[in-house]
XYZ file of C-alpha atoms in Angstrom:
425
model
C 145.816 105.291 89.659
C 147.647 108.386 88.364
C 147.598 112.048 89.159
C 147.902 115.362 87.370
C 148.296 118.513 89.420
C 147.453 121.837 87.825
C 147.765 124.634 90.408
C 145.906 127.764 89.361
C 145.051 131.039 91.056
C 142.507 129.942 93.638
C 142.689 127.814 96.759
C 141.190 124.350 97.015
C 137.436 124.041 97.324
C 137.685 121.041 99.674
C 135.540 121.386 102.748
C 137.237 122.136 106.031
C 137.346 118.848 107.993
C 136.681 120.797 111.192
C 133.342 121.862 109.754
C 132.156 118.249 109.635
C 132.067 115.483 107.077
C 131.245 116.822 103.586
C 128.061 115.560 101.984
C 128.947 113.469 98.934
C 126.199 113.027 96.343
C 126.357 110.689 93.369
C 124.487 112.213 90.446
C 123.509 110.458 87.221
C 122.147 112.631 84.424
C 119.477 110.836 82.410
C 117.528 112.995 80.003
C 114.662 111.349 78.146
C 115.578 112.722 74.726
C 118.477 110.510 73.688
C 119.015 110.810 69.934
C 121.283 107.826 69.267
C 119.240 105.186 71.147
C 115.734 106.257 72.310
C 115.449 106.037 76.117
C 118.758 104.188 76.174
C 119.282 104.977 79.872
C 116.557 102.504 80.844
C 116.911 100.030 77.981
C 117.832 96.584 79.307
C 121.503 95.679 79.008
C 122.207 92.045 79.948
C 118.889 91.857 81.778
C 119.268 95.092 83.755
C 118.301 98.684 82.834
C 121.437 100.489 81.648
C 121.224 103.109 84.370
C 120.851 100.403 87.042
C 124.418 99.165 86.495
C 125.876 102.449 87.745
C 123.168 102.942 90.363
C 124.000 99.564 91.879
C 127.716 100.421 91.964
C 127.050 103.818 93.556
C 124.648 102.469 96.175
C 126.995 99.623 97.120
C 130.106 101.812 97.239
C 129.238 103.077 100.738
C 131.283 106.155 99.828
C 128.443 108.529 98.976
C 125.733 109.933 101.220
C 123.025 110.085 98.562
C 122.440 108.792 95.050
C 120.429 110.953 92.658
C 119.129 110.706 89.107
C 118.454 113.979 87.315
C 115.795 113.485 84.652
C 112.901 115.072 82.804
C 111.164 111.776 81.981
C 108.497 109.914 83.987
C 109.613 106.400 83.039
C 113.257 107.128 83.857
C 112.095 108.499 87.216
C 110.133 105.310 87.902
C 113.087 103.041 87.089
C 115.453 105.197 89.165
C 113.195 104.997 92.232
C 112.698 101.248 91.843
C 116.489 100.850 91.921
C 116.833 102.921 95.087
C 117.849 106.353 93.788
C 116.409 109.733 94.674
C 115.127 111.790 91.763
C 115.757 115.399 90.820
C 113.227 116.569 88.236
C 115.256 118.954 86.149
C 113.678 122.067 84.712
C 112.864 122.488 80.986
C 115.648 125.085 80.886
C 118.324 122.382 81.306
C 116.471 119.630 79.421
C 117.154 120.888 75.925
C 119.356 119.207 73.320
C 121.729 122.127 73.740
C 121.858 121.937 77.562
C 125.268 121.085 78.979
C 126.009 118.682 81.808
C 127.531 121.540 83.779
C 124.335 123.604 83.569
C 122.291 120.634 84.761
C 124.618 119.929 87.685
C 124.667 123.603 88.672
C 120.865 123.571 88.841
C 121.041 120.482 91.040
C 123.451 122.010 93.577
C 121.478 125.273 93.712
C 118.520 123.246 94.936
C 120.645 121.009 97.222
C 122.605 123.320 99.521
C 123.689 120.358 101.673
C 125.788 118.849 98.853
C 129.545 119.560 99.113
C 130.937 117.074 96.561
C 129.223 115.904 93.368
C 130.152 112.523 91.928
C 128.832 112.908 88.399
C 128.574 109.361 87.007
C 127.665 108.609 83.397
C 124.737 106.210 82.949
C 126.443 104.843 79.835
C 129.360 103.295 81.763
C 127.932 99.934 82.879
C 131.244 98.353 83.956
C 131.725 100.793 86.816
C 132.475 99.107 90.163
C 132.107 100.424 93.733
C 135.892 100.499 94.247
C 136.266 102.927 91.350
C 133.950 105.368 93.134
C 135.594 104.906 96.537
C 139.142 105.367 95.257
C 138.355 108.376 93.078
C 136.383 110.043 95.858
C 139.305 109.647 98.256
C 141.337 111.811 95.901
C 138.996 114.680 96.794
C 138.249 113.931 100.445
C 141.753 112.868 101.492
C 144.165 114.302 98.924
C 142.657 117.742 98.479
C 141.703 117.577 94.817
C 139.027 119.878 93.415
C 138.316 117.865 90.282
C 138.864 114.181 89.441
C 137.979 112.536 86.152
C 138.340 109.016 84.766
C 140.736 108.056 82.001
C 141.811 104.926 80.167
C 145.178 104.102 78.622
C 145.127 103.450 74.893
C 147.777 102.404 72.418
C 146.592 104.227 69.320
C 148.644 106.128 66.805
C 147.115 109.494 65.939
C 147.368 111.356 62.644
C 146.611 114.871 61.549
C 143.426 115.315 59.527
C 144.009 116.915 56.147
C 141.904 118.225 53.301
C 142.133 115.542 50.610
C 141.628 118.146 47.891
C 144.893 119.859 48.846
C 146.899 116.667 48.375
C 148.812 117.366 51.587
C 150.452 114.467 53.417
C 149.077 113.793 56.896
C 151.467 114.329 59.775
C 151.929 111.857 62.628
C 150.913 113.386 65.953
C 152.368 110.967 68.462
C 154.868 108.619 66.758
C 157.963 108.684 64.653
C 156.965 106.771 61.523
C 160.571 105.733 60.894
C 160.776 104.248 64.385
C 157.296 102.914 65.014
C 157.325 101.458 68.563
C 156.112 98.013 69.469
C 153.003 98.102 71.618
C 154.774 96.550 74.600
C 157.552 99.141 74.378
C 155.210 102.148 74.351
C 153.264 103.242 77.452
C 150.409 104.590 75.351
C 148.388 107.723 76.077
C 145.631 108.637 78.501
C 142.186 109.400 77.141
C 139.192 110.740 79.045
C 136.728 107.823 79.016
C 133.632 109.598 80.348
C 132.846 107.186 83.180
C 132.750 109.875 85.871
C 133.681 113.422 86.875
C 133.949 114.218 90.595
C 134.223 117.807 91.797
C 133.743 120.059 94.787
C 130.763 122.347 95.039
C 132.976 125.428 94.794
C 134.545 124.215 91.553
C 131.100 123.676 90.015
C 129.788 127.028 91.179
C 132.796 128.639 89.464
C 131.874 126.823 86.262
C 135.076 124.723 86.433
C 136.946 127.795 85.193
C 139.102 128.180 88.280
C 140.453 124.977 89.736
C 143.116 124.245 92.269
C 144.309 120.653 92.195
C 143.157 118.409 89.360
C 143.697 114.649 89.184
C 142.822 111.793 86.903
C 141.807 108.294 87.910
C 143.035 105.601 85.521
C 140.616 102.737 84.915
C 141.721 99.436 83.451
C 140.560 99.095 79.836
C 138.201 96.203 80.515
C 136.090 98.510 82.723
C 136.081 101.347 80.211
C 132.834 100.966 78.279
C 130.762 103.709 76.675
C 127.471 103.357 74.828
C 126.487 106.016 72.337
C 124.921 104.361 69.276
C 123.192 101.046 68.524
C 126.360 99.364 67.293
C 127.892 99.790 70.770
C 125.122 97.795 72.446
C 126.045 94.139 71.666
C 129.705 94.833 72.429
C 128.786 96.455 75.752
C 126.490 93.551 76.609
C 129.296 91.014 76.240
C 131.703 93.237 78.151
C 129.341 93.820 81.071
C 128.616 90.105 81.426
C 132.339 89.557 81.807
C 133.460 92.621 83.754
C 130.320 94.271 85.161
C 129.406 94.614 88.827
C 126.491 92.327 89.690
C 125.881 93.450 93.252
C 126.888 92.276 96.694
C 125.525 88.766 96.085
C 127.523 88.069 92.928
C 129.858 85.703 94.807
C 127.039 83.572 96.215
C 126.651 80.188 94.542
C 123.052 79.151 93.842
C 122.096 75.719 95.166
C 118.329 75.875 94.694
C 116.202 77.371 91.916
C 112.548 78.010 92.710
C 110.330 78.834 89.738
C 106.654 79.725 89.623
C 104.978 77.308 87.259
C 102.214 79.598 86.008
C 103.478 82.866 84.613
C 107.086 81.670 84.227
C 107.288 78.137 82.882
C 103.899 78.666 81.223
C 102.392 81.871 79.910
C 99.286 81.477 82.055
C 97.055 80.316 79.223
C 94.765 77.313 79.722
C 93.465 75.356 76.740
C 90.275 73.344 77.206
C 89.375 70.495 74.866
C 85.881 69.525 73.746
C 85.990 66.660 76.206
C 86.599 69.134 79.045
C 90.281 68.370 79.615
C 92.632 71.237 80.429
C 95.955 71.621 78.616
C 98.975 73.897 79.003
C 102.013 74.398 76.799
C 105.624 74.459 77.957
C 108.638 75.396 75.872
C 111.249 72.725 75.146
C 114.012 75.323 75.637
C 112.764 75.966 79.161
C 112.925 72.258 79.922
C 116.484 72.227 78.555
C 117.315 75.159 80.852
C 116.084 73.233 83.886
C 118.180 70.241 82.862
C 121.232 72.501 82.478
C 120.859 73.612 86.092
C 120.385 70.064 87.329
C 123.569 68.942 85.581
C 125.382 71.602 87.608
C 123.928 70.160 90.841
C 121.376 72.945 91.263
C 118.075 71.598 92.517
C 115.013 72.903 90.677
C 111.540 73.063 92.240
C 108.454 74.372 90.484
C 106.052 76.244 92.731
C 102.297 76.389 92.531
C 99.480 77.517 94.780
C 96.792 75.185 96.038
C 94.369 77.703 94.518
C 95.813 77.202 91.040
C 92.943 76.741 88.526
C 94.766 73.852 86.866
C 94.277 70.380 88.292
C 96.930 68.956 90.568
C 97.347 66.016 88.193
C 98.099 68.313 85.246
C 100.609 70.330 87.289
C 102.350 67.139 88.371
C 102.499 66.049 84.735
C 104.174 69.359 83.800
C 106.733 68.889 86.595
C 107.341 65.337 85.396
C 107.967 66.544 81.846
C 110.346 69.203 83.170
C 112.103 66.572 85.260
C 111.942 68.465 88.547
C 110.071 68.664 91.807
C 106.748 70.397 92.449
C 105.825 72.220 95.632
C 102.320 73.383 96.533
C 102.001 76.299 98.921
C 99.025 77.765 100.695
C 100.006 81.388 100.088
C 103.410 81.129 98.381
C 104.792 83.903 100.563
C 108.159 84.537 102.195
C 107.245 82.633 105.346
C 106.486 79.430 103.438
C 109.627 79.709 101.311
C 111.732 80.339 104.408
C 110.395 77.105 105.886
C 111.399 75.253 102.704
C 114.866 76.821 102.690
C 115.493 75.914 106.331
C 114.307 72.379 105.651
C 116.980 72.094 102.963
C 119.570 73.711 105.280
C 120.207 76.598 102.911
C 120.418 80.372 103.220
C 118.399 82.939 101.277
C 121.493 83.969 99.325
C 121.880 80.406 98.019
C 118.447 80.513 96.394
C 117.393 81.863 92.993
C 113.732 82.591 92.378
C 111.756 83.407 89.262
C 108.344 84.982 89.708
C 105.977 87.089 87.669
C 103.114 88.445 89.773
C 102.919 91.278 92.286
C 102.442 88.777 95.124
C 105.898 87.376 94.338
C 107.600 90.648 95.367
C 108.302 89.480 98.928
C 110.200 86.379 97.797
C 111.931 88.190 94.929
C 113.281 90.783 97.350
C 114.725 88.226 99.784
C 116.485 85.660 97.605
C 120.096 86.024 96.573
C 119.224 86.083 92.870
C 115.916 86.878 91.211
C 114.601 86.950 87.688
C 111.373 87.907 85.938
C 110.008 87.349 82.417
C 109.893 90.529 80.362
C 106.080 90.480 80.210
C 105.477 89.965 83.925
C 103.481 92.570 85.907
C 106.062 92.511 88.700
C 108.842 93.619 86.327
C 107.714 97.220 86.785
C 107.607 96.951 90.577
C 110.970 95.580 91.642
C 114.656 96.013 90.913
C 115.064 92.582 89.341
C 118.606 91.275 89.207
C 117.707 89.940 85.778
C 114.818 90.800 83.478
C 114.568 88.299 80.641
C 114.323 89.372 77.043
C 111.906 86.504 76.459
C 108.336 86.306 77.788
C 106.895 83.644 80.085
C 106.441 80.250 78.481
C 108.691 81.178 75.577
C 112.253 80.600 76.749
C 112.413 82.939 79.766
C 113.319 80.107 82.159
C 116.099 78.904 79.839
C 117.462 82.461 79.596
C 117.493 82.926 83.371
C 119.087 79.492 83.804
C 121.944 80.570 81.533
C 122.367 83.705 83.628
C 122.500 81.671 86.855
C 125.191 79.418 85.405
C 127.164 82.394 84.118
C 127.219 83.905 87.612
C 128.130 80.546 89.119
C 131.116 80.247 86.796
C 132.107 83.821 87.621
C 131.891 83.217 91.377
C 134.016 80.066 91.311
C 136.906 81.694 89.468
C 139.581 83.770 91.211
C 139.477 87.563 91.148
C 141.748 87.807 88.112
C 140.050 84.962 86.311
C 140.062 86.691 82.959
C 143.871 86.693 82.622
C 143.789 89.915 80.646
C 146.904 90.610 78.613
C 147.166 94.266 79.587
C 149.717 94.970 76.870
C 147.397 93.754 74.106
C 143.897 94.542 75.391
């Protein structure tokens, strides 16, 4: 963490501690008219809506009093509410292509007189963690800063841009060409990375033109991710799987995987032969996913209701082909699953569950890790820890199984498991 003080001609806008604790609001701006990637703020990144990565970090930081999404789009509003944020419907005046972030934030604070500090977080920074928010906010609440922004250290040599028609030689801007430094011998330079901008209400009301104490918060390069165009997406997806914040339960190791048979392992279709026999199809990749979990000592149980239209014999045959257990429930609700978990001497946070219907919401909300196929009705109703790219019966179970194993590997490694070479990142 580094600091830059720039005293100007006005006093600090930090609230007087004697007047009570300042209200700290996290604010994510998410306009619906993204040009580079349409509706990119809610497009799934590694199974989670892009905006949800920063919402989860803000909500779990316990450093802010409220978390808001400012938007002009109905679908973004729906996703924001599902993930636990409040929503500010911005006016058309600040929803134009030409509207600045500052104008949008100023509208927000005019309508929220209780807000003293705004933690403006970019939705396109999915590797943000709660400790980044806590530490940067302390620079305002405890160190008297008016404005704090995030930076990253880069080792890049910069050159002057020239008009090629003039034939002029470009000039080096930050190195001596005759004595080009080795990377490990050069501290590099700080670049604004756009992850967040925290400021006092007074600083925002003054249009950031008059500031007292300014500071920067240096983020490690592995957490510095920005998504602007399509080509950034696959890179960001790999980075977030390695360095992203997965929520409070990311350290829990799954011991039991419960999966609804209909709507997850199968797509819900029933095929009837001329002779009157019912048939269902299951994907070989999904079976392979179940076997992957079992090899890692994770028990897998398929779940089905006694009211399932398929015969019990056919369901048992499917479970036999998948090589796992089958459990019939009367209602398949939280009470029944809790009984099963206690019987196996496990806790809720040791259980992963994959469901697809609205009646699965209760179980999905209680387990440590949940997943849904992309085509499931419940996907629009809950903040799923993982939403598969594949539909039910077509590899969704295999995809979620890979995600479970990725988190298990992550949880078993020490904090600095990546062994990043900071000098050559």
